Coordinates of C-alpha atoms in Angstrom, one line a residue:
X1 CA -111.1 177.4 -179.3
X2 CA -112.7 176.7 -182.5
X3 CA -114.9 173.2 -182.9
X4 CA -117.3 171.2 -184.6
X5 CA -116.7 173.8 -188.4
X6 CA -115.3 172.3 -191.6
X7 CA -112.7 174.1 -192.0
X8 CA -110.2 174.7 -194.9
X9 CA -106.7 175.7 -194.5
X10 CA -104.7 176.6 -197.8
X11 CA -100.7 176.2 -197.9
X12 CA -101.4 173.5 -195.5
X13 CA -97.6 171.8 -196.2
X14 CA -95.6 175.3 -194.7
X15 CA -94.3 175.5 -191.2
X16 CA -97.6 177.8 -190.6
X17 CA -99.7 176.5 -191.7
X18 CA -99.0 172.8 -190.7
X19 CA -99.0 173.5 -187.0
X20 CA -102.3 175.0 -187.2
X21 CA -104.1 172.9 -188.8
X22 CA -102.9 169.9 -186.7
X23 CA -104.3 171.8 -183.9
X24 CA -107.5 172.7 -185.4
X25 CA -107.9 168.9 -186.3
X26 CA -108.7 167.8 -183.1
X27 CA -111.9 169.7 -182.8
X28 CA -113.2 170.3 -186.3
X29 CA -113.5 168.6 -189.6
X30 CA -110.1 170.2 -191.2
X31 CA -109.3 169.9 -195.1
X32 CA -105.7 170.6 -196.5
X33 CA -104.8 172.3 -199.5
X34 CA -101.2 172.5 -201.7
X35 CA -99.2 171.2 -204.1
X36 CA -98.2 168.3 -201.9
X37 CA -94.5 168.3 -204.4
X38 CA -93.5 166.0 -201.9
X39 CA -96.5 163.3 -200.9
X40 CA -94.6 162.6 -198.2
X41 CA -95.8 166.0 -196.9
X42 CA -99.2 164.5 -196.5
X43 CA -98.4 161.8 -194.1
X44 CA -98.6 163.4 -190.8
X45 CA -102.0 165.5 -191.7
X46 CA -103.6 162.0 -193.2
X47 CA -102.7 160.3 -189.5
X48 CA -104.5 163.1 -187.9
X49 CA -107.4 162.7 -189.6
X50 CA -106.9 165.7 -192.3
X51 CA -108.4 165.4 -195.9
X52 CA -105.1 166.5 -198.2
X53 CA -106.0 167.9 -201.4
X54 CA -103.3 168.3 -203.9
X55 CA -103.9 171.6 -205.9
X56 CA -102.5 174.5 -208.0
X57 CA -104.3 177.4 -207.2
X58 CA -102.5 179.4 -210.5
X59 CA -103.8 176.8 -212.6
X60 CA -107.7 177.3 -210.6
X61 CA -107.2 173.9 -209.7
X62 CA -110.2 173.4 -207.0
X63 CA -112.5 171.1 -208.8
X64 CA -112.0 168.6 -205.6
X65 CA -112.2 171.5 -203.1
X66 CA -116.1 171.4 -201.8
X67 CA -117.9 174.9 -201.5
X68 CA -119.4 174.1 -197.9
X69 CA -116.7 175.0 -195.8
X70 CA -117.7 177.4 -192.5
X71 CA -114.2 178.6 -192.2
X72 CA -111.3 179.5 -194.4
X73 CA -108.2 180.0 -193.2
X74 CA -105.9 180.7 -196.7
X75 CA -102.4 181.1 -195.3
X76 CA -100.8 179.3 -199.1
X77 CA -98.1 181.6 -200.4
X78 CA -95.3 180.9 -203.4
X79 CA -91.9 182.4 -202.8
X80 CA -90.1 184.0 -206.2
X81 CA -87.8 185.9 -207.7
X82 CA -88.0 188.9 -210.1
X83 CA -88.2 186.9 -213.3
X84 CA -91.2 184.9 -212.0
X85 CA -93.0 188.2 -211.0
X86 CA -96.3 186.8 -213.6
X87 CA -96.2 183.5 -212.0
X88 CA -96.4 184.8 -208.3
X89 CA -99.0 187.4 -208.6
X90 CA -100.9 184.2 -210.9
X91 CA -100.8 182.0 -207.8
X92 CA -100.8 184.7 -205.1
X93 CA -103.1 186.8 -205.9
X94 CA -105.4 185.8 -208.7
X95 CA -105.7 182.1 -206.6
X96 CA -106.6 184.2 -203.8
X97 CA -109.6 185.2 -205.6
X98 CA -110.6 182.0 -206.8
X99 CA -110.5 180.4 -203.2
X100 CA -112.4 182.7 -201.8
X101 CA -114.8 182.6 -204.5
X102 CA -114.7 178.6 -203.8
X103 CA -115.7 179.6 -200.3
X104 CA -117.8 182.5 -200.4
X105 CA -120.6 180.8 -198.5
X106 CA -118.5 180.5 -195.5
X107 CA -119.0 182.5 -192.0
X108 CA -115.3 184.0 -192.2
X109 CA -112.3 183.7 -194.1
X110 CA -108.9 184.9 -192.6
X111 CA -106.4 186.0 -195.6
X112 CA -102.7 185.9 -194.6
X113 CA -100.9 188.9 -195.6
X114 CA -97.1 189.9 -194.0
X115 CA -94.8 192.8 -193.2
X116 CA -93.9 192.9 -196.5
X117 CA -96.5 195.3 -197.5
X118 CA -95.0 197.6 -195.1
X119 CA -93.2 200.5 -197.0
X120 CA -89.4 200.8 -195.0
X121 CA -89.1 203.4 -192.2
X122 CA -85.4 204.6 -192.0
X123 CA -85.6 203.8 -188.0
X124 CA -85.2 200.2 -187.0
X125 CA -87.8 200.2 -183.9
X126 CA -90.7 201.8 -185.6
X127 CA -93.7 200.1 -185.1
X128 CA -95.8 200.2 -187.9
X129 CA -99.5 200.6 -188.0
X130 CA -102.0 199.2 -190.0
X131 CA -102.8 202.9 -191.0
X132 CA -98.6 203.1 -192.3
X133 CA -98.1 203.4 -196.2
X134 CA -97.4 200.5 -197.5
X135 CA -96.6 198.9 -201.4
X136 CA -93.0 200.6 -201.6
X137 CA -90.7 198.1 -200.2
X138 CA -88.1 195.2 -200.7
X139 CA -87.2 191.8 -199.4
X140 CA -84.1 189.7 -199.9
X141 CA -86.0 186.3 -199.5
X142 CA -88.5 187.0 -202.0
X143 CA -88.4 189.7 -204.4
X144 CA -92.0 189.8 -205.9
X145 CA -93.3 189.3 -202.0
X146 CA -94.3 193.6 -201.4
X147 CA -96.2 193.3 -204.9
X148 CA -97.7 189.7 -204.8
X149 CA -98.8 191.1 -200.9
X150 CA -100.4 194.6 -202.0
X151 CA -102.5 191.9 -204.7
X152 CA -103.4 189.8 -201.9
X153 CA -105.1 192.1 -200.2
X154 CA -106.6 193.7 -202.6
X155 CA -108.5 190.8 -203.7
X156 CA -109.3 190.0 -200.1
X157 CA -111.0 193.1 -200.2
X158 CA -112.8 193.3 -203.3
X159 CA -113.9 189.5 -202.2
X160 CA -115.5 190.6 -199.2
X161 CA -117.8 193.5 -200.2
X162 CA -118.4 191.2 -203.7
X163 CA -119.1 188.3 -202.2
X164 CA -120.3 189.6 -198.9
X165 CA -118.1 187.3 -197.0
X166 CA -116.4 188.5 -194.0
X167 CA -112.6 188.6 -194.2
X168 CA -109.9 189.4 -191.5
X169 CA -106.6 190.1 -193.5
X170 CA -103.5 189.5 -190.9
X171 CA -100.3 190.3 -191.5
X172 CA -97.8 188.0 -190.2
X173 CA -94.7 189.2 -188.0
X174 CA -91.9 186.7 -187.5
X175 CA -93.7 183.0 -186.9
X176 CA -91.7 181.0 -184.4
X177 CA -92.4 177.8 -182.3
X178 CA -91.0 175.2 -185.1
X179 CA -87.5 174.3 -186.8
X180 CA -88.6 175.5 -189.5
X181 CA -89.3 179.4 -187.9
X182 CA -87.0 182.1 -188.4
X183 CA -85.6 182.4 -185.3
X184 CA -85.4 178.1 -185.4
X185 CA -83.0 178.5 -189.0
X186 CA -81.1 180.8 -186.8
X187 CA -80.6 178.0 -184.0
X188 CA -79.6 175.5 -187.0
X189 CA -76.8 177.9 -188.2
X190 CA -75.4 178.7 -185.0
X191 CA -75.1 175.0 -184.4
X192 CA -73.7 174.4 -187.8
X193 CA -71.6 176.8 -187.1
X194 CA -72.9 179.3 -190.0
X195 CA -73.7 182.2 -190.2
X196 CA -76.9 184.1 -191.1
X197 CA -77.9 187.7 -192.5
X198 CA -79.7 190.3 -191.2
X199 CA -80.7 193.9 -192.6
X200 CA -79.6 196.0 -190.1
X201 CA -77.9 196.4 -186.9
X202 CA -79.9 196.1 -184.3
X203 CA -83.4 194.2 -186.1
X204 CA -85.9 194.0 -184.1
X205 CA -89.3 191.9 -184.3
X206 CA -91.6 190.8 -182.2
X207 CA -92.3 187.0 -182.8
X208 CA -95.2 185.1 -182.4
X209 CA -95.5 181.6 -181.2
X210 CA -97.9 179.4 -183.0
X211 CA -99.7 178.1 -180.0
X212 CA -100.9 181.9 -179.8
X213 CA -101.9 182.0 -183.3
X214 CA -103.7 178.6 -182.8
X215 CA -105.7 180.4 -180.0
X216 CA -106.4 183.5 -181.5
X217 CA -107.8 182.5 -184.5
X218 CA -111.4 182.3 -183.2
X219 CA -110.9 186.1 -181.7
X220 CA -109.3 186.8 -185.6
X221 CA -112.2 185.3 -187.3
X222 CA -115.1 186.8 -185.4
X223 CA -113.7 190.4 -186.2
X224 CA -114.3 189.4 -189.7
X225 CA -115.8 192.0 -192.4
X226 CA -117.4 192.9 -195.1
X227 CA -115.1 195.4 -195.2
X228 CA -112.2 193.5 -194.3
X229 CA -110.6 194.0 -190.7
X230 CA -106.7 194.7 -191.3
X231 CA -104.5 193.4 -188.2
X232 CA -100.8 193.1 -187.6
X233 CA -100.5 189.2 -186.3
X234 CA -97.1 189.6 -184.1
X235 CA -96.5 189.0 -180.3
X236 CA -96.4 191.2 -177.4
X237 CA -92.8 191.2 -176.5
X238 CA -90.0 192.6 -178.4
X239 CA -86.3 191.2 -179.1
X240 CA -83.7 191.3 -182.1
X241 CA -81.9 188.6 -183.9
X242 CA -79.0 189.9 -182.7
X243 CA -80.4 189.3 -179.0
X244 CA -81.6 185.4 -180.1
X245 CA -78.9 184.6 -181.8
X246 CA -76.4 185.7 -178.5
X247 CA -78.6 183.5 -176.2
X248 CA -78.0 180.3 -179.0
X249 CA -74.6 181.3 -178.9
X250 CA -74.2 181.3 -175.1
X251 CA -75.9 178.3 -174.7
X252 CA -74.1 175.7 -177.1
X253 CA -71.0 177.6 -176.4
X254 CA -70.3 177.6 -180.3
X255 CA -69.8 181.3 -182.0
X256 CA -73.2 182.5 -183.3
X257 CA -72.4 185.3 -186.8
X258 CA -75.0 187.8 -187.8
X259 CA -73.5 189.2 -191.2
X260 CA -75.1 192.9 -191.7
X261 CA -76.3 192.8 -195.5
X262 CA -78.2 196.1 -195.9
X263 CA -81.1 195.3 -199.0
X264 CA -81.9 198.5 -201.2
X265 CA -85.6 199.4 -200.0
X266 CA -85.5 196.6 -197.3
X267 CA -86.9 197.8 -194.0
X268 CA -84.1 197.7 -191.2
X269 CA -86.6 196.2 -188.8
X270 CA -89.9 194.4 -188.7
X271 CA -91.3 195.2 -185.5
X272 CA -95.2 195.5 -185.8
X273 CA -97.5 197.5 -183.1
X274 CA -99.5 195.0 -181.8
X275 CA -102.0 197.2 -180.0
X276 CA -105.2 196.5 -182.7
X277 CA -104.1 192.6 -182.4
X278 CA -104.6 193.1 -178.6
X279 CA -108.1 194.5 -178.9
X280 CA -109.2 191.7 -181.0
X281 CA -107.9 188.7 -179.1
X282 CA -106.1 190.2 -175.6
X283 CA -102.5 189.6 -174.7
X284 CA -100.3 186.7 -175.8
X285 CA -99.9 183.7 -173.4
X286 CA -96.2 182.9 -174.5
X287 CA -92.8 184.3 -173.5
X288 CA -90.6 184.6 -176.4
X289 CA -87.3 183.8 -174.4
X290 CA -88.8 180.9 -172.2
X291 CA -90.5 179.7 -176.0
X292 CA -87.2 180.6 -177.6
X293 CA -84.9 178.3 -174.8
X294 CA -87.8 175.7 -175.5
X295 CA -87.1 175.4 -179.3
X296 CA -83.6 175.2 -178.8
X297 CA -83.8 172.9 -176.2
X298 CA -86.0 170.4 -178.5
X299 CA -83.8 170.8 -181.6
X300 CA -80.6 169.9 -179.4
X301 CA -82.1 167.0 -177.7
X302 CA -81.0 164.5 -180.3
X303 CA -77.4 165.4 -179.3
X304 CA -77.0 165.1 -175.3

């Protein structure tokens, strides 16, 4: 595990991001960067020892961001739709830039990209590559996501041979461990008794439980490049949201609904070949049903 850096972790209020930095506080000096719309957001990062910084990276708002950091882990990211296509690619990709710039003396920066950039496959279970084309795609949750992503990395690039800075760009499969997770918001509905949407019929992923990113990210940031090292970030075993949400179902004895809503240009699964992820930092350490029973089980606690 990673200890005694100074460390800066961007989009430190999301459900990623949060959980990582919490962990990576223990051992290192950690600093937390985002909007902080809420400074209620900051209260659990203060208590353990964090240093909140409230920022907006479109505006190239880092005057009270130091330059020293060893590590920079920028995992911020702004959802929108369509008509704020300027203002994402502002904040996404152009603050990109400017944090890495901030940071450019550091040993390693890991850039969080996603399957968005993936351009769809017609088949459901391909595993895409790091090598598969990507820029031509669609999501429902966030429209300007496959552009504002194909930016990203682009600048992550450009960053690392300018700057000479070496940068591992991940791109995030489906993050789970929290309530706030993917396959936690399908929990939530099933026990609210609402229903959820998926693209297709089955859709597979294969999630990834944030006590392996947490351990991983010292494999992740040693591959670093000048030339940027490109790796899916997903887990080793494979299920559906079909599957997940049965086993929620099952288990609170309420009726779990999966609504089919096919997007234009939406890929009809997101499951990611994890075999360049496994060279860098060797298998995961998690089960995804025994972590997936786990989630639900804390997130129904309150009840029994």
């Amino acid at each position: 595990m990673i200890s005694g850096e100074k460390i800066l972790v961007t989009g430190v209020s999301g459900s990623v991001a949060r959980p990582l930095a919490l962990s990576l506080a223990a051992d290192n000096e950690v600093w937390g960067l985002a909007r902080f719309a809420d400074p209620t957001a900051r209260h659990d990062l203060d208590d353990a020892g964090i240093t909140t910084v409230a920022a907006d990276l479109g505006a190239g708002d880092l005057d009270d961001v130091p330059d020293d950091f060893t590590y920079l882990l920028h995992l911020a990211w702004t959802r929108a739709d369509l008509s704020q296509l300027d203002t994402s690619i502002r904040t996404n990709v152009e603050g990109a830039g400017l944090v890495l710039q901030r940071c450019r003396g550091a040993k390693a920066a890991l850039v969080m990209s996603g399957m968005g950039i993936y351009s769809p496959a017609p088949d459901p279970w391909h595993p895409y590559s790091e090598t598969d084309p990507i820029g031509r795609a669609a999501t429902a949750y966030a429209p300007t996501s496959p552009a504002s992503k194909l930016g990203l990395e682009a600048v992550a690039r450009f960053c690392a041979r300018a700057f000479d800075l070496p940068v591992t760009i991940t791109r995030l499969n489906t993050f789970m461990g929290v309530p706030a997770s993917f396959p936690g918001m399908h929990i939530s509905a099933v026990l609210a008794g609402q229903p959820m949407v998926a693209p297709w019929d089955p859709n597979p992923h294969n999630p990834i439980h944030f006590d392996d990113m947490a351990w991983q990210l010292e494999a992740l940031l040693d591959a670093a490049s000048t030339t940027a090292c490109i790796t899916n970030w997903c887990g080793d075993d494979v299920t559906t949201a079909q599957q997940w949400v049965q086993w929620a179902s099952a288990w609170s004895g309420r009726p779990g609904v999966l609504e089919v809503r096919e997007v234009p240009c939406s890929p009809p699964g997101a499951l990611a070949d994890a075999t360049r992820r496994r060279e860098l930092t060797g298998p995961c350490r998690t089960n995804f049903e025994e972590s997936f029973r786990s989630l639900y089980d804390s997130m129904t606690a309150g009840g029994r």
